[in-house]
Coordinates of C-alpha atoms and ligand atoms in Angstrom, one line a residue:
M1 CA -39.2 85.3 46.2
V2 CA -42.4 87.2 46.7
M3 CA -45.3 85.1 47.9
G4 CA -48.5 84.7 46.0
S5 CA -51.5 83.4 48.0
L6 CA -49.5 80.5 49.3
N7 CA -49.9 78.4 52.4
Q8 CA -46.7 76.7 53.4
E9 CA -45.4 74.6 56.3
V10 CA -41.8 74.7 57.4
E11 CA -39.9 73.3 60.3
T12 CA -38.4 76.7 61.3
V13 CA -39.2 80.2 60.2
V14 CA -36.8 83.2 60.9
I15 CA -38.2 86.7 60.7
G16 CA -35.6 89.3 59.8
S17 CA -32.4 88.9 57.7
G18 CA -30.0 91.1 59.8
P19 CA -26.9 89.6 61.5
G20 CA -29.2 87.8 64.0
G21 CA -31.6 86.3 61.5
Y22 CA -29.5 85.4 58.5
V23 CA -26.8 83.8 60.7
A24 CA -29.5 81.8 62.5
A25 CA -31.0 80.7 59.1
L26 CA -27.7 79.5 57.8
R27 CA -26.8 77.6 60.9
L28 CA -30.3 76.0 61.0
A29 CA -29.9 74.8 57.4
D30 CA -26.4 73.3 58.3
L31 CA -28.1 71.5 61.1
G32 CA -30.5 69.9 58.7
Q33 CA -33.6 72.0 59.2
D34 CA -36.1 73.1 56.6
V35 CA -35.8 76.9 56.9
M36 CA -37.7 79.9 55.6
L37 CA -36.3 83.4 56.1
I38 CA -38.8 86.3 55.9
E39 CA -37.5 89.8 55.2
E40 CA -39.6 92.9 54.4
R41 CA -36.9 94.8 52.7
D42 CA -35.9 94.0 49.1
R43 CA -32.4 92.9 50.1
P44 CA -31.0 90.7 52.9
G45 CA -28.5 92.1 55.5
G46 CA -30.7 94.1 57.9
V47 CA -29.8 97.5 59.5
C48 CA -26.2 96.4 60.1
L49 CA -25.4 95.9 56.4
L50 CA -27.9 98.2 54.7
E51 CA -27.8 101.3 56.9
G52 CA -25.6 100.7 59.9
C53 CA -22.2 99.0 60.6
I54 CA -21.0 98.5 57.1
P55 CA -21.8 101.8 55.3
S56 CA -20.8 103.8 58.3
K57 CA -17.4 102.1 58.6
S58 CA -16.9 102.4 54.8
L59 CA -17.4 106.2 55.1
I60 CA -15.2 106.4 58.2
N61 CA -12.4 104.7 56.4
A62 CA -12.5 107.3 53.6
V63 CA -12.4 110.2 56.0
E64 CA -9.5 108.5 58.0
L65 CA -7.6 108.1 54.7
S66 CA -8.0 111.8 53.9
E67 CA -7.0 112.7 57.5
A68 CA -3.9 110.4 57.2
A69 CA -3.0 112.1 53.9
R70 CA -3.2 115.5 55.5
E71 CA -1.2 114.4 58.6
A72 CA 1.4 112.7 56.4
E73 CA 3.0 116.2 55.8
R74 CA 4.9 115.8 59.1
L75 CA 6.5 112.6 57.6
G76 CA 7.6 114.5 54.6
L77 CA 4.8 113.3 52.4
T78 CA 2.8 116.0 50.7
F79 CA -0.3 115.4 48.7
S80 CA -1.3 118.4 46.7
D81 CA -4.9 118.9 45.6
L82 CA -6.5 116.3 47.9
K83 CA -10.2 116.3 47.2
L84 CA -13.1 114.1 48.5
D85 CA -15.9 113.6 46.0
H86 CA -18.8 112.6 48.1
R87 CA -20.8 111.2 45.1
K88 CA -18.0 108.8 44.2
L89 CA -17.7 107.8 47.9
R90 CA -21.4 107.1 48.0
E91 CA -21.0 104.9 44.9
W92 CA -18.2 103.0 46.6
T93 CA -20.2 102.5 49.8
D94 CA -23.3 101.3 47.8
G95 CA -21.0 98.9 46.0
V96 CA -19.7 97.4 49.2
V97 CA -23.2 97.0 50.6
A98 CA -24.5 95.4 47.4
T99 CA -21.6 92.9 47.2
L100 CA -22.1 91.8 50.8
S101 CA -25.9 91.6 50.4
D102 CA -25.5 89.5 47.3
G103 CA -23.1 87.3 49.2
I104 CA -25.7 86.6 51.9
R105 CA -28.3 85.8 49.2
A106 CA -25.8 83.4 47.6
L107 CA -25.1 81.7 51.0
L108 CA -28.8 81.3 51.7
N109 CA -29.4 79.9 48.2
K110 CA -26.5 77.4 48.5
R111 CA -27.9 76.1 51.8
G112 CA -31.5 75.8 50.4
V113 CA -32.9 78.5 52.7
E114 CA -36.0 80.0 51.2
L115 CA -35.9 83.8 51.3
V116 CA -39.4 85.4 51.2
H117 CA -40.0 89.1 51.0
G118 CA -42.8 90.7 52.9
H119 CA -43.8 91.9 56.4
A120 CA -44.6 89.0 58.7
R121 CA -47.2 89.1 61.6
F122 CA -48.2 86.3 63.9
Q123 CA -51.7 85.0 63.4
D124 CA -51.3 82.6 66.3
A125 CA -48.4 80.8 68.0
H126 CA -47.8 78.5 65.1
S127 CA -48.5 80.6 62.0
L128 CA -47.6 83.9 60.4
M129 CA -49.4 86.0 57.8
I130 CA -47.0 87.5 55.2
E131 CA -48.1 90.9 53.8
G132 CA -48.6 90.5 50.0
G133 CA -50.3 87.1 50.4
G134 CA -49.7 83.8 52.0
T135 CA -49.4 82.2 55.4
V136 CA -46.8 80.0 56.8
S137 CA -47.1 77.5 59.6
F138 CA -44.1 76.4 61.6
A139 CA -42.9 74.2 64.3
N140 CA -40.3 76.7 65.5
C141 CA -39.7 80.4 64.9
I142 CA -36.9 82.9 65.5
I143 CA -37.8 86.6 65.8
A144 CA -34.9 88.7 64.6
T145 CA -36.7 91.8 63.6
G146 CA -34.1 94.3 64.9
S147 CA -34.7 97.9 65.9
S148 CA -35.7 101.3 64.6
L149 CA -34.8 104.9 65.4
N150 CA -36.6 106.1 68.6
R151 CA -39.7 108.2 67.9
L152 CA -38.8 111.9 67.6
P153 CA -39.8 114.0 70.6
E154 CA -42.4 116.7 70.2
G155 CA -41.1 119.9 68.8
I156 CA -38.7 118.2 66.4
D157 CA -39.7 118.4 62.8
S158 CA -39.6 115.1 61.0
S159 CA -37.6 116.4 58.0
V160 CA -34.4 116.2 60.1
W161 CA -31.9 113.4 59.2
S162 CA -31.9 110.0 60.7
S163 CA -28.6 108.0 60.7
A164 CA -29.9 106.2 57.6
D165 CA -30.4 109.6 55.8
A166 CA -26.9 110.7 56.9
L167 CA -25.4 107.5 55.4
E168 CA -27.0 108.2 52.0
L169 CA -24.5 111.1 51.7
K170 CA -26.8 113.1 49.4
E171 CA -25.2 116.4 50.4
V172 CA -22.5 117.8 52.6
P173 CA -24.2 120.6 54.7
G174 CA -22.2 123.7 55.6
T175 CA -23.2 123.4 59.2
L176 CA -24.6 120.2 60.9
L177 CA -26.0 119.7 64.4
V178 CA -25.8 116.2 65.7
V179 CA -28.4 115.5 68.4
G180 CA -27.2 112.7 70.7
G181 CA -23.6 112.0 71.9
G182 CA -23.8 108.2 71.7
Y183 CA -21.6 106.2 69.3
I184 CA -23.8 106.6 66.2
G185 CA -24.0 110.4 66.5
L186 CA -20.3 110.7 67.2
E187 CA -19.2 108.4 64.3
L188 CA -21.4 110.1 61.8
G189 CA -20.6 113.6 63.1
L190 CA -16.9 112.9 62.5
V191 CA -17.6 111.6 59.0
Y192 CA -19.3 114.9 58.1
A193 CA -16.6 116.9 59.8
G194 CA -14.1 115.0 57.7
L195 CA -16.1 115.8 54.6
G196 CA -16.0 119.5 55.4
S197 CA -19.1 120.3 57.4
E198 CA -18.9 122.4 60.5
V199 CA -20.2 120.0 63.1
S200 CA -21.8 120.7 66.5
V201 CA -22.9 118.0 68.9
V202 CA -25.6 118.4 71.6
E203 CA -26.0 115.8 74.4
F204 CA -28.6 115.8 77.1
L205 CA -26.3 114.1 79.7
S206 CA -23.2 115.5 81.3
R207 CA -20.9 113.2 79.3
L208 CA -20.5 111.6 75.9
L209 CA -20.7 107.8 75.7
M210 CA -22.1 107.3 79.1
G211 CA -21.6 103.5 79.0
A212 CA -17.8 103.7 78.7
D213 CA -15.1 104.4 81.3
H214 CA -14.4 108.2 81.6
D215 CA -10.6 107.8 81.1
L216 CA -11.1 106.2 77.7
V217 CA -13.7 108.8 76.6
D218 CA -11.6 111.8 77.8
V219 CA -8.8 110.9 75.3
M220 CA -11.2 110.6 72.5
V221 CA -13.1 113.8 73.4
K222 CA -9.8 115.8 73.2
Q223 CA -9.4 114.8 69.6
V224 CA -13.1 115.2 68.7
E225 CA -13.0 118.7 70.1
K226 CA -10.4 119.6 67.5
R227 CA -12.5 118.4 64.7
T228 CA -15.9 119.8 65.8
H229 CA -17.2 123.3 66.2
E230 CA -19.0 122.8 69.5
L231 CA -19.7 120.1 72.0
M232 CA -22.8 121.0 74.1
L233 CA -23.3 118.8 77.2
D234 CA -26.1 119.0 79.8
S235 CA -28.1 120.5 77.0
R236 CA -31.7 119.7 75.8
V237 CA -33.0 120.4 72.3
V238 CA -36.4 122.0 72.8
S239 CA -37.4 122.5 69.2
I240 CA -36.2 122.1 65.7
K241 CA -38.1 123.9 63.0
P242 CA -37.3 124.1 59.3
S243 CA -36.9 127.6 57.9
G244 CA -35.3 129.0 54.7
G245 CA -33.6 125.8 53.7
G246 CA -32.1 125.2 57.1
F247 CA -33.3 124.6 60.7
D248 CA -33.9 127.0 63.6
V249 CA -33.0 125.1 66.8
Q250 CA -33.7 126.0 70.4
I251 CA -31.4 124.4 73.0
E252 CA -31.8 124.6 76.7
H253 CA -28.6 124.9 78.7
E254 CA -28.3 125.8 82.4
G255 CA -31.7 127.4 82.5
Q256 CA -31.1 129.5 79.3
T257 CA -32.6 128.9 75.9
L258 CA -30.1 129.3 73.1
E259 CA -31.3 130.1 69.6
K260 CA -29.1 128.5 66.9
R261 CA -29.3 127.9 63.2
Y262 CA -27.9 124.9 61.2
D263 CA -28.1 123.8 57.5
Q264 CA -28.9 120.3 58.6
V265 CA -29.7 118.3 61.8
L266 CA -29.0 114.7 62.4
V267 CA -31.0 113.1 65.2
A268 CA -29.3 110.0 66.8
I269 CA -31.2 109.5 70.0
G270 CA -31.3 105.8 70.4
R271 CA -33.2 102.9 69.0
R272 CA -36.2 100.8 70.0
P273 CA -36.9 97.1 69.3
N274 CA -39.2 96.3 66.4
T275 CA -41.9 94.4 68.3
E276 CA -44.9 96.7 67.7
D277 CA -46.3 95.5 64.4
L278 CA -45.6 91.8 64.8
G279 CA -48.9 90.4 66.1
L280 CA -47.2 89.2 69.3
E281 CA -50.5 89.7 71.1
H282 CA -51.6 86.5 69.4
T283 CA -48.9 84.6 71.2
R284 CA -47.7 84.2 74.8
V285 CA -44.4 86.0 74.0
V286 CA -43.7 88.5 76.8
V287 CA -42.5 92.0 75.9
D288 CA -41.4 94.5 78.6
D289 CA -42.4 98.2 78.7
K290 CA -39.6 99.2 76.4
G291 CA -40.7 96.7 73.8
V292 CA -37.9 94.2 74.5
I293 CA -38.8 90.5 74.2
E294 CA -38.0 88.5 77.3
T295 CA -35.8 85.4 76.7
D296 CA -33.9 82.8 78.6
G297 CA -30.3 81.6 78.3
E298 CA -31.2 79.7 75.1
C299 CA -32.9 82.8 73.6
R300 CA -36.3 81.1 74.1
T301 CA -39.3 83.3 74.8
A302 CA -42.3 82.5 77.0
E303 CA -43.6 80.4 74.0
P304 CA -41.1 77.5 74.2
H305 CA -40.9 77.1 70.4
I306 CA -40.5 80.8 69.6
Y307 CA -37.0 82.4 70.1
A308 CA -35.9 86.0 69.9
V309 CA -32.4 87.2 69.0
G310 CA -30.5 90.5 68.4
D311 CA -31.8 94.0 69.0
V312 CA -35.4 92.7 69.8
A313 CA -34.0 90.9 72.8
A314 CA -32.3 92.3 76.0
G315 CA -28.6 93.3 76.0
P316 CA -26.5 95.7 73.9
M317 CA -27.8 96.5 70.4
L318 CA -24.7 95.2 68.5
A319 CA -24.4 93.0 65.4
H320 CA -21.9 90.5 66.9
K321 CA -24.2 90.0 69.9
A322 CA -27.1 89.4 67.5
S323 CA -25.1 86.8 65.5
R324 CA -24.0 84.9 68.6
E325 CA -27.6 84.7 69.8
G326 CA -28.7 83.6 66.3
K327 CA -26.3 80.6 66.5
I328 CA -27.5 79.7 70.0
A329 CA -31.2 79.8 69.1
A330 CA -30.5 77.7 65.9
E331 CA -28.5 75.1 67.9
A332 CA -31.1 75.0 70.7
I333 CA -33.8 74.3 68.1
A334 CA -31.7 71.5 66.8
G335 CA -31.6 70.0 70.3
H336 CA -28.0 71.0 71.2
K337 CA -27.2 71.9 74.8
V338 CA -26.3 75.6 74.5
E339 CA -26.5 78.8 76.4
F340 CA -25.6 82.5 75.9
D341 CA -23.0 82.5 78.7
N342 CA -20.6 85.0 77.2
R343 CA -18.8 87.1 79.8
A344 CA -17.5 89.6 77.3
I345 CA -19.4 91.4 74.6
P346 CA -16.9 93.8 73.1
A347 CA -18.1 97.3 72.5
V348 CA -16.4 99.5 69.9
V349 CA -16.7 103.1 69.0
F350 CA -15.2 103.9 65.6
T351 CA -14.2 107.5 66.4
D352 CA -10.7 108.8 65.9
P353 CA -9.1 107.6 68.1
E354 CA -11.2 104.4 68.5
I355 CA -12.5 103.2 71.8
S356 CA -13.2 99.6 72.8
W357 CA -13.9 97.7 75.9
C358 CA -15.2 94.4 77.2
G359 CA -15.9 92.6 80.4
L360 CA -15.9 94.6 83.7
T361 CA -15.4 98.4 83.4
E362 CA -14.0 100.5 86.2
R363 CA -17.3 102.3 86.5
R364 CA -19.2 99.1 86.9
A365 CA -16.7 97.8 89.5
A366 CA -17.1 101.1 91.5
D367 CA -20.9 100.7 91.3
L368 CA -20.7 97.1 92.5
G369 CA -18.0 97.9 95.1
T370 CA -15.8 95.3 93.5
E371 CA -12.1 95.5 94.3
I372 CA -9.9 95.6 91.2
N373 CA -6.3 96.0 90.1
V374 CA -5.8 98.2 87.0
G375 CA -2.7 98.2 84.8
R376 CA -2.5 100.9 82.2
F377 CA 0.1 101.1 79.4
P378 CA 0.3 104.3 77.3
L379 CA 0.7 104.0 73.5
S380 CA 3.3 106.8 73.6
A381 CA 5.7 104.2 75.2
L382 CA 5.1 101.7 72.4
G383 CA 7.6 101.4 69.5
R384 CA 4.9 100.6 66.8
A385 CA 2.6 103.4 67.9
R386 CA 5.6 105.9 67.6
A387 CA 6.6 104.4 64.2
I388 CA 3.1 105.0 62.8
G389 CA 2.7 108.4 64.5
H390 CA -0.4 107.4 66.6
T391 CA 0.7 107.8 70.2
E392 CA -2.5 109.1 71.8
G393 CA -4.3 106.6 74.0
F394 CA -3.6 103.6 76.2
V395 CA -4.6 100.0 77.0
K396 CA -5.8 99.0 80.5
I397 CA -6.3 95.6 81.9
I398 CA -8.6 95.1 84.9
S399 CA -7.8 92.1 87.0
E400 CA -9.0 90.5 90.3
P401 CA -6.6 91.1 93.2
G402 CA -5.3 87.9 94.6
T403 CA -6.2 85.6 91.7
D404 CA -5.0 87.9 88.8
L405 CA -8.0 86.8 86.8
I406 CA -8.6 89.2 83.9
L407 CA -12.0 90.7 84.4
G408 CA -12.0 93.6 81.9
V409 CA -10.1 95.4 79.1
G410 CA -10.4 98.9 77.9
I411 CA -8.5 100.5 74.9
V412 CA -8.4 104.0 73.4
G413 CA -6.2 104.6 70.4
T414 CA -5.6 103.6 66.9
H415 CA -6.9 100.1 65.9
A416 CA -8.6 99.7 69.3
S417 CA -11.4 97.9 67.4
E418 CA -9.0 95.1 66.3
L419 CA -7.1 94.9 69.5
I420 CA -10.1 94.2 71.8
S421 CA -10.6 90.6 70.5
E422 CA -7.5 89.4 72.4
G423 CA -9.1 90.9 75.6
A424 CA -12.4 89.2 74.9
L425 CA -10.7 85.9 74.3
A426 CA -8.7 86.3 77.6
I427 CA -11.9 86.9 79.6
E428 CA -13.8 84.0 77.9
M429 CA -10.8 81.7 78.5
G430 CA -10.5 82.7 82.2
A431 CA -7.0 83.9 81.5
T432 CA -4.8 85.5 84.2
L433 CA -2.3 88.3 84.0
A434 CA 0.5 85.7 83.6
D435 CA -1.2 84.2 80.6
L436 CA -1.0 87.6 78.9
T437 CA 2.5 88.5 80.1
D438 CA 4.0 85.1 79.2
T439 CA 2.5 85.0 75.7
I440 CA 5.1 86.3 73.2
H441 CA 3.5 89.1 71.3
P442 CA 5.2 90.0 68.0
H443 CA 7.4 93.1 68.0
P444 CA 6.8 95.8 66.9
T445 CA 3.0 95.6 67.0
L446 CA 0.2 97.4 68.7
S447 CA -0.9 94.1 70.3
E448 CA 2.2 94.4 72.6
A449 CA 0.3 97.1 74.5
L450 CA -2.0 94.4 75.9
M451 CA 0.9 92.3 77.2
E452 CA 2.6 95.5 78.5
A453 CA -0.6 96.6 80.4
A454 CA -0.9 93.1 81.9
E455 CA 2.8 93.5 83.0
V456 CA 1.9 96.9 84.6
A457 CA -1.0 95.2 86.5
A458 CA 1.3 92.3 87.6
G459 CA 4.0 94.7 88.7
T460 CA 6.6 93.3 86.2
A461 CA 6.6 96.0 83.6
V462 CA 10.0 97.1 82.3
H463 CA 8.9 99.8 79.8
V464 CA 7.1 101.9 82.3
H465 CA 8.3 102.8 85.8
R466 CA 5.8 102.1 88.6
P467 CA 7.2 103.6 91.9
G468 CA 7.0 101.2 94.8
K469 CA 6.9 98.0 92.6
Ligands
LIG1 P1 -31.4 94.2 62.1 O1 -30.1 94.2 61.5 O2 -32.1 95.4 62.5 O3 -32.3 93.4 61.1 C1 -33.7 93.1 61.3 C2 -34.3 92.9 59.9 O4 -35.7 92.5 60.2 C3 -34.4 94.1 59.0 O5 -33.8 93.8 57.8 C4 -35.9 94.4 58.9 O6 -36.3 94.9 57.6 C5 -36.5 93.0 59.2 N1 -37.9 93.1 59.7 C6 -38.3 93.8 60.8 N2 -39.6 93.5 61.1 C7 -40.0 92.6 60.1 C8 -41.2 91.9 59.9 N3 -42.3 92.0 60.7 N4 -41.3 91.1 58.8 C9 -40.2 90.9 58.0 N5 -39.0 91.5 58.2 C10 -38.9 92.3 59.3 N6 -23.4 97.4 65.6 C11 -22.2 96.9 65.7 O7 -22.0 95.8 66.3 N7 -21.1 97.6 65.2 C12 -21.3 98.7 64.6 O8 -20.3 99.3 64.2 C13 -22.6 99.3 64.4 N8 -22.8 100.4 63.8 C14 -24.0 100.9 63.6 C15 -24.2 102.1 62.9 C16 -25.5 102.6 62.7 C17 -25.7 103.9 62.0 C18 -26.6 101.9 63.2 C19 -28.0 102.4 63.0 C20 -26.4 100.7 63.9 C21 -25.2 100.2 64.1 N9 -24.9 99.0 64.8 C22 -23.7 98.5 64.9 C23 -26.0 98.2 65.4 C24 -26.4 97.0 64.5 O9 -26.7 97.5 63.2 C25 -27.5 96.2 65.1 O10 -27.2 95.9 66.4 C26 -27.8 95.0 64.3 O11 -28.1 95.3 63.0 C27 -28.9 94.1 64.9 O12 -29.1 93.0 64.2 P2 -30.5 92.3 64.2 O13 -30.3 91.0 63.3 O14 -31.1 92.1 65.5 O15 -31.5 93.3 63.4

């Protein structure tokens, strides 16, 4: 619905229909609240559905299928004439996004949540002005306005691709430079490498995926190096200028300035919270110098009736963290005793092989000086991994010496994205190594690797030999 000049009163208004906002709105409606959801785009779903998690994974799946078809030759399966039609793939991805967005709209309709389209700004702590006409006054509000791409540094022409442009799949450039070695740059870089582009990656820091443990990243990097033209670490892009249908790029590396040329450039240099154009100055909501809204354990801001969830609030910018916070804020508004007390927010990088981790990492333990016990189990020793021909990678379980409490899990290898949930559950439940080793895992499955890694940590492993144990 688009508002005319309408003044409405609702119990709770939610701004933003991403995985934080729409989940909060649905939960609020189930808790008996009268809810309005305001979204400035013409479809619900937010960055996650429209230009993030879902379209990127849909493209990654297509590229993985084509890689699998190529690799199948060693199993005696030969596919002749394998072609990837990027236009058809775009139609497929658009269809996936449209179906899911329609699904959200239907769920909102069924719950009686009013979806209003327009940009919302606070007029004061109890009312919003919606662009295109209309004001709404509320008793409670949840801000779930998400994040946008960081502003481009000086010297970088604005005609370069953002992740949203790359996901549109308008063309497959001959050569592509990805600026930024975080998960978004790597995932999309590998998509284009799979589609046939010659991909180079430039990263300012000395390593890719700085937040993850090095041993996990190193396994992935070995594979990524095979699919990409060049990985440039410790390198800074000084300028990107369009010329002759491509881009001239200057890169500083070890005191030298390299002159390069690419058909296309994708800039994936991080995201910032959408708090700038919200009228927050008319409220007492506190925003830090990075634009992040300060909240407490109930996702409540400094205005006790205004909440903030998802990418606008502190913590990792991930869809599942946004949804969890959305539920907490909704339940807090309904008077439930709730808190965001999660100990494990899983992180997943959908490269090939995938990386996932949750809870304590080895890096963090070293920074904190925390003593840990680590059990690693290589996928090469696992029957299922051998059977499906994906033996690169391992699972590691980090536990507390003495109590055997599971503190962290890290995985690199095929289906790491699916396997990490068992680790997250173990940490949330306060499980010990014995809980994992004594749980019967079906054979032959990849999930056995978690049990095996716990056995290595406990010193009871039979499938790997640990001298001295
Ligand atoms: P968003 O999803 O950003 O939604 C916010 C909504 O608010 C938007 O629809 C916006 O239009 C609307 N809005 C903003 N301001 C206003 C206003 N003033 N008035 C009205 N409406 C407004 N996360 C994962 O967990 N897994 C992944 O695999 C993953 N892949 C990603 C891949 C890419 C390429 C990108 C860019 C992101 C990815 N993410 C992934 C991150 C994930 O998309 C975000 O963490 C998630 O979308 C945050 O949800 P949110 O509800 O906070 O905000």
